[in-house]
XYZ file of C-alpha atoms in Angstrom:
622
model
C -30.664 13.464 17.799
C -32.458 10.111 17.873
C -29.472 7.817 17.179
C -30.098 4.803 14.970
C -33.426 3.038 15.229
C -35.445 1.028 12.775
C -38.057 3.356 11.203
C -40.925 1.308 12.609
C -39.471 1.461 16.140
C -38.923 5.195 15.822
C -42.555 5.739 14.764
C -43.691 3.736 17.781
C -41.910 6.324 19.961
C -43.993 9.176 18.546
C -46.304 10.942 21.005
C -48.606 13.508 19.400
C -49.098 15.344 22.714
C -45.381 15.984 23.083
C -43.672 19.110 21.738
C -40.758 18.319 19.428
C -37.953 20.480 18.053
C -37.862 20.988 14.296
C -34.908 18.590 14.070
C -36.937 15.921 15.873
C -39.950 16.568 13.651
C -37.783 16.127 10.543
C -36.426 12.853 11.907
C -39.943 11.501 12.457
C -40.808 12.633 8.937
C -37.775 10.691 7.639
C -39.040 7.535 9.355
C -42.387 7.854 7.571
C -40.480 8.008 4.275
C -38.284 5.016 5.057
C -40.868 2.614 6.454
C -42.534 0.173 4.079
C -45.533 1.781 2.353
C -47.683 -1.220 3.239
C -47.065 -0.521 6.941
C -48.433 3.018 6.586
C -51.730 1.601 5.318
C -52.374 0.015 8.708
C -54.692 2.096 10.844
C -52.204 2.750 13.671
C -49.366 3.898 11.453
C -51.638 5.784 9.063
C -52.738 7.854 12.051
C -49.147 8.403 13.216
C -48.095 9.401 9.695
C -50.947 11.916 9.449
C -50.074 13.443 12.819
C -46.376 13.790 11.897
C -47.129 15.440 8.560
C -49.681 17.785 10.186
C -47.175 18.725 12.892
C -44.443 19.428 10.322
C -46.826 21.389 8.071
C -47.749 23.597 11.026
C -44.089 24.290 11.784
C -43.250 25.117 8.163
C -46.295 27.361 7.830
C -44.666 29.583 10.464
C -41.440 29.940 8.456
C -41.136 33.261 6.652
C -38.550 35.733 5.277
C -37.899 37.096 8.768
C -37.033 33.827 10.498
C -35.898 31.291 7.895
C -32.210 32.138 8.182
C -32.082 31.612 11.940
C -34.220 28.468 11.681
C -32.154 26.896 8.913
C -28.824 27.753 10.575
C -29.981 25.890 13.695
C -30.836 22.693 11.803
C -28.421 19.837 12.448
C -26.216 19.047 9.459
C -27.642 15.519 9.213
C -31.138 16.933 8.743
C -30.639 19.721 6.192
C -31.558 17.371 3.338
C -34.867 16.671 5.110
C -35.392 20.418 5.601
C -35.274 20.986 1.837
C -37.513 17.969 1.263
C -40.117 19.556 3.552
C -39.448 23.002 2.011
C -40.421 21.511 -1.351
C -43.369 19.519 0.020
C -44.961 22.543 1.655
C -44.180 24.922 -1.244
C -42.158 27.449 0.727
C -40.751 28.810 -2.561
C -44.051 30.742 -2.754
C -43.251 32.513 0.522
C -39.483 32.981 0.647
C -38.056 35.954 -1.224
C -35.138 35.378 -3.633
C -32.847 37.805 -1.781
C -33.581 36.068 1.530
C -33.018 32.660 -0.064
C -29.660 33.904 -1.302
C -28.517 34.564 2.282
C -29.026 30.854 3.109
C -26.478 29.896 0.477
C -23.694 31.439 2.554
C -24.476 29.417 5.688
C -22.122 26.626 6.749
C -24.791 23.930 6.611
C -25.953 24.780 3.065
C -25.174 22.001 0.541
C -25.895 22.625 -3.131
C -26.865 19.099 -4.167
C -29.616 19.008 -1.547
C -31.686 21.704 -3.284
C -31.079 20.882 -6.945
C -32.911 17.602 -6.451
C -36.142 19.604 -6.430
C -37.421 20.929 -9.733
C -39.718 23.587 -8.271
C -37.049 25.025 -5.960
C -34.582 25.323 -8.841
C -37.212 26.874 -11.086
C -38.186 29.436 -8.430
C -34.603 30.466 -7.623
C -33.070 29.853 -11.041
C -30.708 32.826 -11.369
C -29.283 32.850 -7.843
C -28.630 29.084 -7.989
C -26.879 29.525 -11.363
C -24.791 32.357 -9.887
C -23.896 30.206 -6.867
C -22.793 27.357 -9.125
C -20.503 29.590 -11.179
C -18.913 31.001 -8.018
C -18.577 27.610 -6.298
C -17.149 25.270 -8.970
C -15.910 22.729 -6.409
C -19.539 22.212 -5.357
C -21.111 22.562 -8.788
C -18.797 20.691 -11.162
C -19.129 17.231 -9.521
C -22.922 17.553 -9.817
C -22.740 18.392 -13.532
C -20.286 15.522 -14.058
C -22.407 13.076 -12.027
C -25.534 13.994 -13.982
C -24.182 14.088 -17.522
C -20.989 12.020 -17.619
C -21.027 9.401 -14.835
C -22.866 6.097 -14.879
C -24.675 5.879 -11.562
C -25.180 2.266 -10.484
C -26.391 2.849 -6.955
C -29.302 5.252 -7.426
C -31.539 6.902 -9.962
C -31.148 10.383 -8.514
C -31.577 13.188 -10.956
C -30.522 16.783 -10.605
C -32.339 19.800 -11.983
C -30.099 22.612 -13.157
C -31.094 26.257 -13.678
C -32.347 27.036 -17.180
C -30.314 30.250 -17.054
C -27.070 28.283 -16.600
C -25.713 28.677 -20.124
C -22.997 26.940 -22.124
C -20.309 29.500 -21.232
C -21.085 29.256 -17.522
C -20.837 25.457 -17.632
C -17.475 25.855 -19.364
C -16.375 28.220 -16.618
C -17.455 25.824 -13.846
C -15.577 22.874 -15.335
C -12.488 25.005 -16.124
C -12.298 26.385 -12.571
C -12.841 22.920 -11.148
C -9.923 21.498 -13.141
C -7.700 24.468 -12.226
C -8.383 23.765 -8.542
C -6.755 20.305 -8.993
C -9.438 18.459 -6.958
C -8.490 15.676 -4.565
C -10.871 13.204 -6.242
C -8.811 12.585 -9.371
C -11.447 10.201 -10.748
C -13.360 13.334 -11.766
C -10.307 14.501 -13.704
C -10.224 11.185 -15.577
C -13.922 11.421 -16.418
C -13.473 14.969 -17.779
C -10.396 13.965 -19.793
C -12.074 10.941 -21.404
C -15.631 12.211 -21.862
C -17.172 13.313 -25.126
C -18.483 16.858 -25.300
C -22.272 17.096 -25.503
C -25.061 19.651 -25.725
C -25.854 19.151 -22.032
C -22.257 19.564 -20.919
C -19.904 21.054 -23.541
C -16.233 20.363 -22.823
C -13.281 22.434 -23.941
C -10.378 20.475 -25.522
C -7.788 22.524 -23.599
C -9.580 21.809 -20.343
C -9.677 18.083 -21.142
C -5.942 18.061 -21.900
C -5.198 19.838 -18.617
C -7.448 17.379 -16.756
C -5.548 14.467 -18.326
C -2.168 15.902 -17.275
C -3.358 16.504 -13.714
C -4.881 13.017 -13.545
C -1.620 11.408 -14.740
C 0.358 13.449 -12.203
C -2.050 12.528 -9.385
C -1.797 8.861 -10.287
C 1.994 9.053 -10.345
C 2.080 10.670 -6.879
C -0.374 8.115 -5.533
C 1.679 5.096 -6.578
C 4.963 6.633 -5.404
C 3.699 7.749 -2.015
C 5.596 5.704 0.599
C 2.875 6.373 3.158
C 0.273 4.622 1.008
C -0.101 0.874 0.614
C -1.550 -0.564 -2.572
C -3.082 -3.912 -3.317
C -3.603 -4.714 -6.950
C -3.123 -7.072 -9.832
C -0.419 -7.308 -12.441
C 1.489 -9.501 -14.830
C 5.162 -10.204 -15.548
C 6.315 -11.961 -18.719
C 9.769 -13.230 -19.663
C 11.432 -15.598 -22.145
C 14.030 -17.886 -20.539
C 15.742 -21.239 -21.011
C 13.259 -23.672 -19.448
C 12.212 -27.233 -20.306
C 8.446 -26.604 -20.419
C 6.676 -24.553 -23.093
C 5.730 -22.093 -20.362
C 5.394 -21.872 -16.569
C 2.812 -19.743 -14.733
C 3.071 -18.764 -11.080
C 1.234 -16.215 -8.957
C 2.839 -14.147 -6.228
C 0.938 -11.424 -4.355
C -1.633 -11.111 -7.155
C 1.142 -10.790 -9.762
C 0.830 -13.399 -12.505
C 4.311 -14.420 -13.655
C 4.682 -16.230 -16.975
C 7.950 -17.634 -18.293
C 8.094 -18.900 -21.898
C 10.595 -21.304 -23.408
C 13.004 -18.954 -25.200
C 14.833 -21.724 -27.080
C 11.627 -23.123 -28.544
C 10.519 -19.657 -29.659
C 13.840 -19.033 -31.418
C 13.944 -22.452 -33.067
C 10.414 -22.288 -34.514
C 10.286 -19.336 -36.864
C 8.044 -20.645 -39.637
C 5.087 -18.347 -40.181
C 2.262 -20.834 -39.381
C 3.851 -21.675 -36.013
C 4.372 -18.005 -35.175
C 0.671 -17.272 -35.768
C -0.460 -20.441 -33.991
C 1.531 -19.358 -30.938
C -0.969 -16.557 -30.358
C -3.668 -19.192 -29.840
C -1.928 -22.186 -28.293
C 0.932 -20.522 -26.406
C -0.170 -16.975 -25.590
C -3.909 -17.693 -25.374
C -5.133 -14.666 -27.326
C -8.218 -16.805 -27.973
C -9.536 -20.046 -26.559
C -9.832 -23.174 -28.713
C -13.161 -21.879 -30.049
C -11.343 -18.764 -31.260
C -13.078 -16.425 -28.781
C -10.853 -13.526 -27.719
C -9.775 -13.787 -24.081
C -8.534 -10.249 -23.353
C -11.724 -8.259 -23.935
C -13.568 -6.502 -21.092
C -16.377 -8.455 -19.433
C -18.139 -6.102 -17.081
C -20.318 -8.743 -15.422
C -17.184 -10.399 -13.988
C -16.221 -7.245 -12.061
C -18.193 -8.255 -8.959
C -17.928 -5.760 -6.103
C -15.204 -3.886 -8.030
C -17.973 -2.477 -10.243
C -19.208 -0.429 -7.294
C -15.919 1.380 -6.734
C -14.736 4.470 -8.551
C -16.526 6.641 -11.066
C -17.475 5.219 -14.445
C -18.354 7.332 -17.455
C -21.767 6.746 -19.032
C -20.162 5.819 -22.374
C -16.944 4.407 -20.962
C -15.403 1.085 -21.998
C -15.477 -0.501 -18.575
C -12.281 -2.371 -17.827
C -12.467 -4.595 -14.751
C -9.335 -5.599 -12.778
C -9.474 -9.071 -14.371
C -9.867 -7.599 -17.852
C -7.013 -5.187 -17.157
C -4.664 -8.087 -16.422
C -5.752 -9.865 -19.620
C -5.164 -6.750 -21.697
C -1.787 -6.090 -20.093
C -0.728 -9.687 -20.617
C -1.640 -9.800 -24.319
C 0.019 -6.432 -24.912
C 3.263 -7.520 -23.191
C 3.198 -10.788 -25.149
C 2.802 -8.891 -28.413
C 5.569 -6.440 -27.510
C 8.124 -9.046 -26.397
C 7.374 -11.489 -29.213
C 7.628 -8.682 -31.783
C 11.022 -7.661 -30.346
C 12.380 -11.222 -30.334
C 11.225 -11.871 -33.912
C 12.688 -8.566 -35.072
C 16.040 -9.407 -33.438
C 15.996 -12.684 -35.415
C 15.333 -10.914 -38.706
C 11.611 -11.771 -38.870
C 9.416 -8.810 -39.844
C 5.910 -9.248 -38.453
C 4.332 -7.347 -41.328
C 5.805 -9.911 -43.726
C 3.924 -12.592 -41.770
C 0.665 -10.671 -42.183
C 1.310 -10.262 -45.918
C 2.077 -13.982 -46.263
C -1.141 -14.949 -44.487
C -3.411 -12.927 -46.769
C -1.600 -13.236 -50.087
C -0.213 -16.780 -49.938
C -1.701 -18.876 -47.147
C -5.382 -18.077 -47.803
C -4.942 -18.747 -51.519
C -2.952 -21.973 -51.139
C -4.858 -23.427 -48.196
C -8.447 -22.382 -48.998
C -8.383 -21.141 -52.592
C -9.317 -17.667 -51.341
C -8.288 -15.447 -54.248
C -7.587 -11.733 -54.333
C -6.542 -10.779 -50.802
C -3.679 -8.264 -50.636
C -1.766 -6.535 -47.873
C 0.838 -3.798 -48.453
C 3.742 -3.331 -46.055
C 5.748 -0.150 -45.518
C 9.482 -0.052 -46.149
C 11.752 -1.691 -43.580
C 13.206 1.727 -42.726
C 9.807 3.281 -41.867
C 9.444 4.783 -38.409
C 6.555 3.735 -36.165
C 4.483 6.747 -37.138
C 4.430 5.605 -40.773
C 3.992 1.958 -39.733
C 0.877 2.952 -37.763
C -0.527 4.974 -40.660
C 0.054 2.073 -43.027
C -1.380 -0.544 -40.675
C -4.564 1.452 -39.987
C -5.179 1.795 -43.732
C -4.386 -1.841 -44.518
C -6.509 -3.098 -41.638
C -9.510 -1.257 -43.022
C -8.712 -2.647 -46.480
C -8.503 -6.237 -45.234
C -11.931 -6.000 -43.589
C -13.380 -4.636 -46.854
C -11.746 -7.472 -48.780
C -13.147 -10.026 -46.352
C -16.686 -8.599 -46.690
C -16.515 -8.745 -50.485
C -15.145 -12.307 -50.319
C -18.122 -13.351 -48.169
C -20.518 -11.862 -50.719
C -18.767 -12.854 -53.958
C -16.604 -15.868 -53.089
C -13.569 -13.956 -54.349
C -12.059 -10.536 -53.670
C -13.288 -8.557 -56.671
C -10.768 -5.706 -57.076
C -13.187 -3.555 -59.067
C -15.786 -3.797 -56.311
C -13.109 -3.080 -53.724
C -11.880 0.017 -55.525
C -15.433 1.235 -56.157
C -16.577 0.711 -52.538
C -16.040 3.605 -50.128
C -18.593 2.782 -47.431
C -17.512 2.913 -43.808
C -17.023 -0.602 -42.465
C -18.967 -1.313 -39.273
C -17.751 -4.296 -37.296
C -21.246 -5.563 -36.552
C -21.944 -5.610 -40.303
C -19.043 -7.946 -41.103
C -20.727 -11.306 -41.767
C -19.787 -14.823 -40.869
C -19.759 -17.514 -43.519
C -21.014 -20.006 -40.909
C -24.710 -20.415 -40.150
C -25.825 -19.467 -36.632
C -22.209 -18.882 -35.689
C -22.626 -17.135 -32.339
C -25.345 -17.812 -29.779
C -26.111 -15.319 -27.024
C -28.189 -15.730 -23.905
C -31.470 -13.894 -23.430
C -31.511 -11.566 -20.418
C -33.323 -14.214 -18.380
C -30.933 -17.019 -19.333
C -27.891 -14.851 -18.669
C -29.302 -14.011 -15.245
C -29.086 -17.717 -14.470
C -25.300 -17.557 -14.966
C -25.137 -14.969 -12.191
C -27.236 -17.120 -9.873
C -25.140 -20.238 -10.491
C -21.590 -18.914 -10.707
C -21.394 -15.526 -9.016
C -20.274 -15.287 -5.403
C -22.631 -12.370 -4.792
C -25.848 -14.044 -5.972
C -26.914 -14.619 -2.362
C -28.521 -17.995 -3.116
C -25.822 -20.028 -1.365
C -27.007 -20.080 2.233
C -28.481 -23.218 3.780
C -28.815 -23.425 7.528
C -26.838 -26.643 8.012
C -23.942 -25.468 5.823
C -24.099 -21.741 6.654
C -21.725 -19.828 4.331
C -19.437 -22.758 3.513
C -19.952 -22.481 -0.262
C -19.291 -19.398 -2.374
C -21.582 -20.246 -5.305
C -24.834 -22.116 -5.808
C -23.182 -24.542 -8.239
C -20.469 -25.462 -5.716
C -23.142 -26.033 -3.079
C -25.338 -28.402 -5.100
C -22.340 -30.221 -6.597
C -20.810 -30.815 -3.159
C -23.877 -31.512 -1.036
C -27.222 -33.279 -1.244
C -29.851 -30.603 -0.670
C -33.622 -30.404 -1.120
C -35.419 -27.368 -2.495
C -36.992 -26.904 0.946
C -33.504 -26.516 2.481
C -33.175 -23.095 0.834
C -34.531 -19.983 2.492
C -38.174 -19.341 1.656
C -37.406 -16.248 -0.405
C -34.792 -18.155 -2.467
C -37.057 -21.113 -3.284
C -39.007 -19.380 -6.126
C -35.745 -18.733 -7.966
C -34.645 -22.346 -7.457
C -38.017 -23.472 -8.847
C -37.558 -21.200 -11.892
C -34.197 -22.867 -12.589
C -35.899 -26.256 -12.343
C -38.742 -25.173 -14.639
C -36.202 -24.075 -17.254
C -34.258 -27.367 -16.906
C -31.116 -25.666 -15.589
C -31.465 -27.648 -12.361
C -33.064 -31.051 -11.932
C -34.447 -33.010 -9.019
C -32.844 -36.450 -9.042
C -34.516 -39.721 -8.056
C -33.601 -39.085 -4.402
C -35.200 -35.641 -4.452
C -31.910 -33.717 -4.365
C -31.244 -30.564 -6.411
C -28.521 -31.115 -9.018
C -27.306 -29.246 -12.151
C -28.490 -30.357 -15.609
C -25.060 -31.048 -17.227
C -25.533 -29.725 -20.773
C -27.362 -26.529 -19.846
C -24.948 -25.724 -17.033
C -22.044 -26.339 -19.428
C -23.520 -23.775 -21.829
C -24.202 -21.351 -19.001
C -20.619 -21.661 -17.756
C -19.282 -20.778 -21.219
C -21.735 -17.872 -21.506
C -20.666 -16.600 -18.081
C -16.972 -16.700 -19.016
C -17.142 -15.608 -22.667
C -20.615 -14.001 -23.065
C -21.116 -16.132 -26.201
C -21.320 -19.706 -27.529
C -19.776 -20.696 -30.852
C -22.219 -23.457 -31.754
C -20.052 -24.969 -34.493
C -17.963 -26.655 -31.802
C -20.833 -28.280 -29.904
C -21.752 -31.487 -31.721
C -24.310 -33.809 -30.216
C -26.192 -31.052 -28.407
C -28.774 -30.294 -31.119
C -31.782 -31.278 -29.020
C -30.732 -29.097 -26.074
C -29.786 -26.152 -28.300
C -33.083 -26.319 -30.211
C -34.989 -26.442 -26.933
C -33.145 -23.318 -25.717
C -34.018 -21.551 -28.971
C -37.664 -22.663 -28.774
C -37.951 -21.221 -25.261
C -36.307 -17.921 -26.270
C -33.341 -18.517 -23.967
C -30.824 -18.255 -26.830
C -30.631 -16.145 -29.977
C -27.961 -16.142 -32.666
C -25.976 -13.749 -34.851
C -23.827 -14.463 -37.899
C -20.898 -12.044 -37.604
C -17.122 -12.210 -37.940
C -16.532 -10.901 -34.417
C -18.445 -11.549 -31.213
C -20.146 -8.590 -29.554
C -17.423 -8.224 -26.924
C -14.742 -8.416 -29.627
C -16.511 -5.696 -31.598
C -16.597 -3.517 -28.486
C -12.892 -4.055 -27.790
C -11.836 -3.268 -31.362
C -14.028 -0.150 -31.353
C -12.406 0.875 -28.059
C -8.950 0.603 -29.635
C -9.756 2.108 -33.039
C -12.321 4.875 -32.508
C -14.526 6.795 -30.096
C -17.858 6.171 -31.801
C -19.008 3.780 -29.079
C -16.875 4.635 -26.042
C -15.875 8.025 -24.660
C -12.486 6.703 -23.468
C -11.631 4.934 -26.743
C -7.990 5.117 -27.864
C -9.194 6.346 -31.286
C -6.136 4.990 -33.123
C -7.827 4.803 -36.531
C -8.772 8.494 -36.523
C -5.539 9.459 -34.821
C -3.375 8.091 -37.659
C -5.833 8.686 -40.508
C -6.343 12.382 -39.742
C -2.848 13.388 -38.671
C -3.662 13.937 -34.977
C -1.020 11.429 -33.890
C 1.801 11.983 -31.425
C 5.248 13.039 -32.666
C 6.786 10.924 -29.908
C 8.040 7.697 -31.515
C 7.762 5.803 -28.194
C 4.039 6.578 -28.134
C 3.753 5.619 -31.792
C 5.472 2.296 -31.019
C 3.006 1.691 -28.182
C 0.118 2.349 -30.582
C 1.732 0.087 -33.181
C 1.732 -2.814 -30.716
C -1.964 -2.155 -30.021
C -2.691 -2.257 -33.769
C -0.674 -5.457 -34.253
C -2.694 -7.066 -31.484
C -5.913 -6.214 -33.358
C -4.380 -7.448 -36.617
C -3.523 -10.799 -35.038
C -7.114 -11.124 -33.818
C -8.401 -10.352 -37.337
C -6.114 -13.061 -38.766
C -7.319 -15.625 -36.230
C -10.974 -14.818 -36.917
C -10.653 -14.882 -40.715
C -8.687 -18.150 -40.558
C -11.497 -19.634 -38.460
C -14.045 -18.443 -41.026
C -12.140 -20.204 -43.802
C -12.033 -23.417 -41.752
C -15.777 -23.257 -41.030
C -16.535 -22.464 -44.699
C -14.458 -25.449 -45.794
C -16.242 -27.653 -43.253
C -19.697 -26.538 -44.429
C -18.769 -27.013 -48.087
C -17.522 -30.504 -47.220
C -20.832 -31.279 -45.516
C -22.797 -30.067 -48.538
C -20.648 -32.214 -50.869
C -21.209 -35.308 -48.707
C -24.972 -34.703 -48.698
C -24.984 -34.427 -52.492
């Protein structure tokens, strides 16, 4: 075998007068495929390419039913993929009998995925490939899962499956695969969380079994003394301290201690709700939720593990945020309950008293279950009331009051993206091009951070230009066009000394967009000229909704499976009686629902504040 060489160097070694083995011929053929296409247009390499293809075509023309088995069995394992590539190129399916082809499938160097990349091969040997797949589920199932269920970030490879492979056979392949308890338990998770489809129907019993095996595999993994784990986590406690809270970090574990005395001494309802913003940080000061998933912040983590095509993608950072907010909700709920404060009474007070007294918002109502209700009934009640509150809010936006007749008459399904904001141009989002600039400026993997005199000292472009005086010409030649694009769009400027520096207002907006995926323009006064310029150049667009896009996605993940295959589906679970009979699980779901309810309260309260502000502005103008 040739060992590693650059394709161009390997082609330079080719001698058309020399006799090469089939393995060597395939390796030269690979080099012609890997070298830049522009190189092959040059006379020298065009001639070499033609000679290699002619040589390989001659060798494959001599392959027939009588010798293909011995020839293929002698091919080195690293070259079998190239063998099938040449098999397809030279149309050997027209020469090789189906029964002979079937004998190749039993050879040690046969790999299923290498042939199902070729449409014509699969079409020509449809039935025997289908039969092989059914009888070799460990080989076949991952390919079906990769094609139909897994989001593939690293390639656009597509598999072609036999037309004769029917629904029942696909069921059988997946069932046998799960029964084999495969070592890659990511596949089990994908099967358990995926939604059945026409292309790959999934059996509910198989999905349940896959979930159990995945949970067991995960448990063994984290309790295996021979395995070391590095990860992220959070610990929360309430103790007697002087500060409101103290945060420390030890070995990637974020530890937060809250002032227990202060919590117990401040039990008025407004303070309790404000704590979710100012103490627990459920939202930032612009009321943007901080524990939703933000896939673009995953970095290199996004390349690891299998991700379902319709999966809600939770990064390690997002996972910590979700864990933290859930623990906060759980512990705070327990403390309040021990002090005789029922959280559902707080929710009822907010909608029925606070909104009316503070903003004159008439007609909101929220029903609470009896104090003795178990968590199953609490979940059922909360799911129903949550849906009712969102309907009431929508009617209030349209009518200025919650019209009970309209509410009782309305039965339409509430979609989160259809819930309006009462504020004009509430949320601004970056165009694809403008959002790409956030990656270039703030992401450690953008690649535009290297300057010869500083080497790799700085992890992001922004840190580099903030810390050093650099000219555009200091950047590598292939990075300079991107730097110029940032200058043209006023993200970067050239100062009077010729140095590249950030434009403060635009970079401020980009930083917020990078962290939160959205700008709430109501909180940016004095930036009208910049904002209008961004709109005029199609770098920003706006939406007027109650929830941001990432908030909508998170709530959909918790409440249903309409958008994400791994959604918790709590609304349907408790509306349709498919809930657990385990009260611990019901309590866990109840905490999830309370967390959503708190977010709804924060968002509706913000809407009332913005509405009041706009009405005040209109009055002043009049």
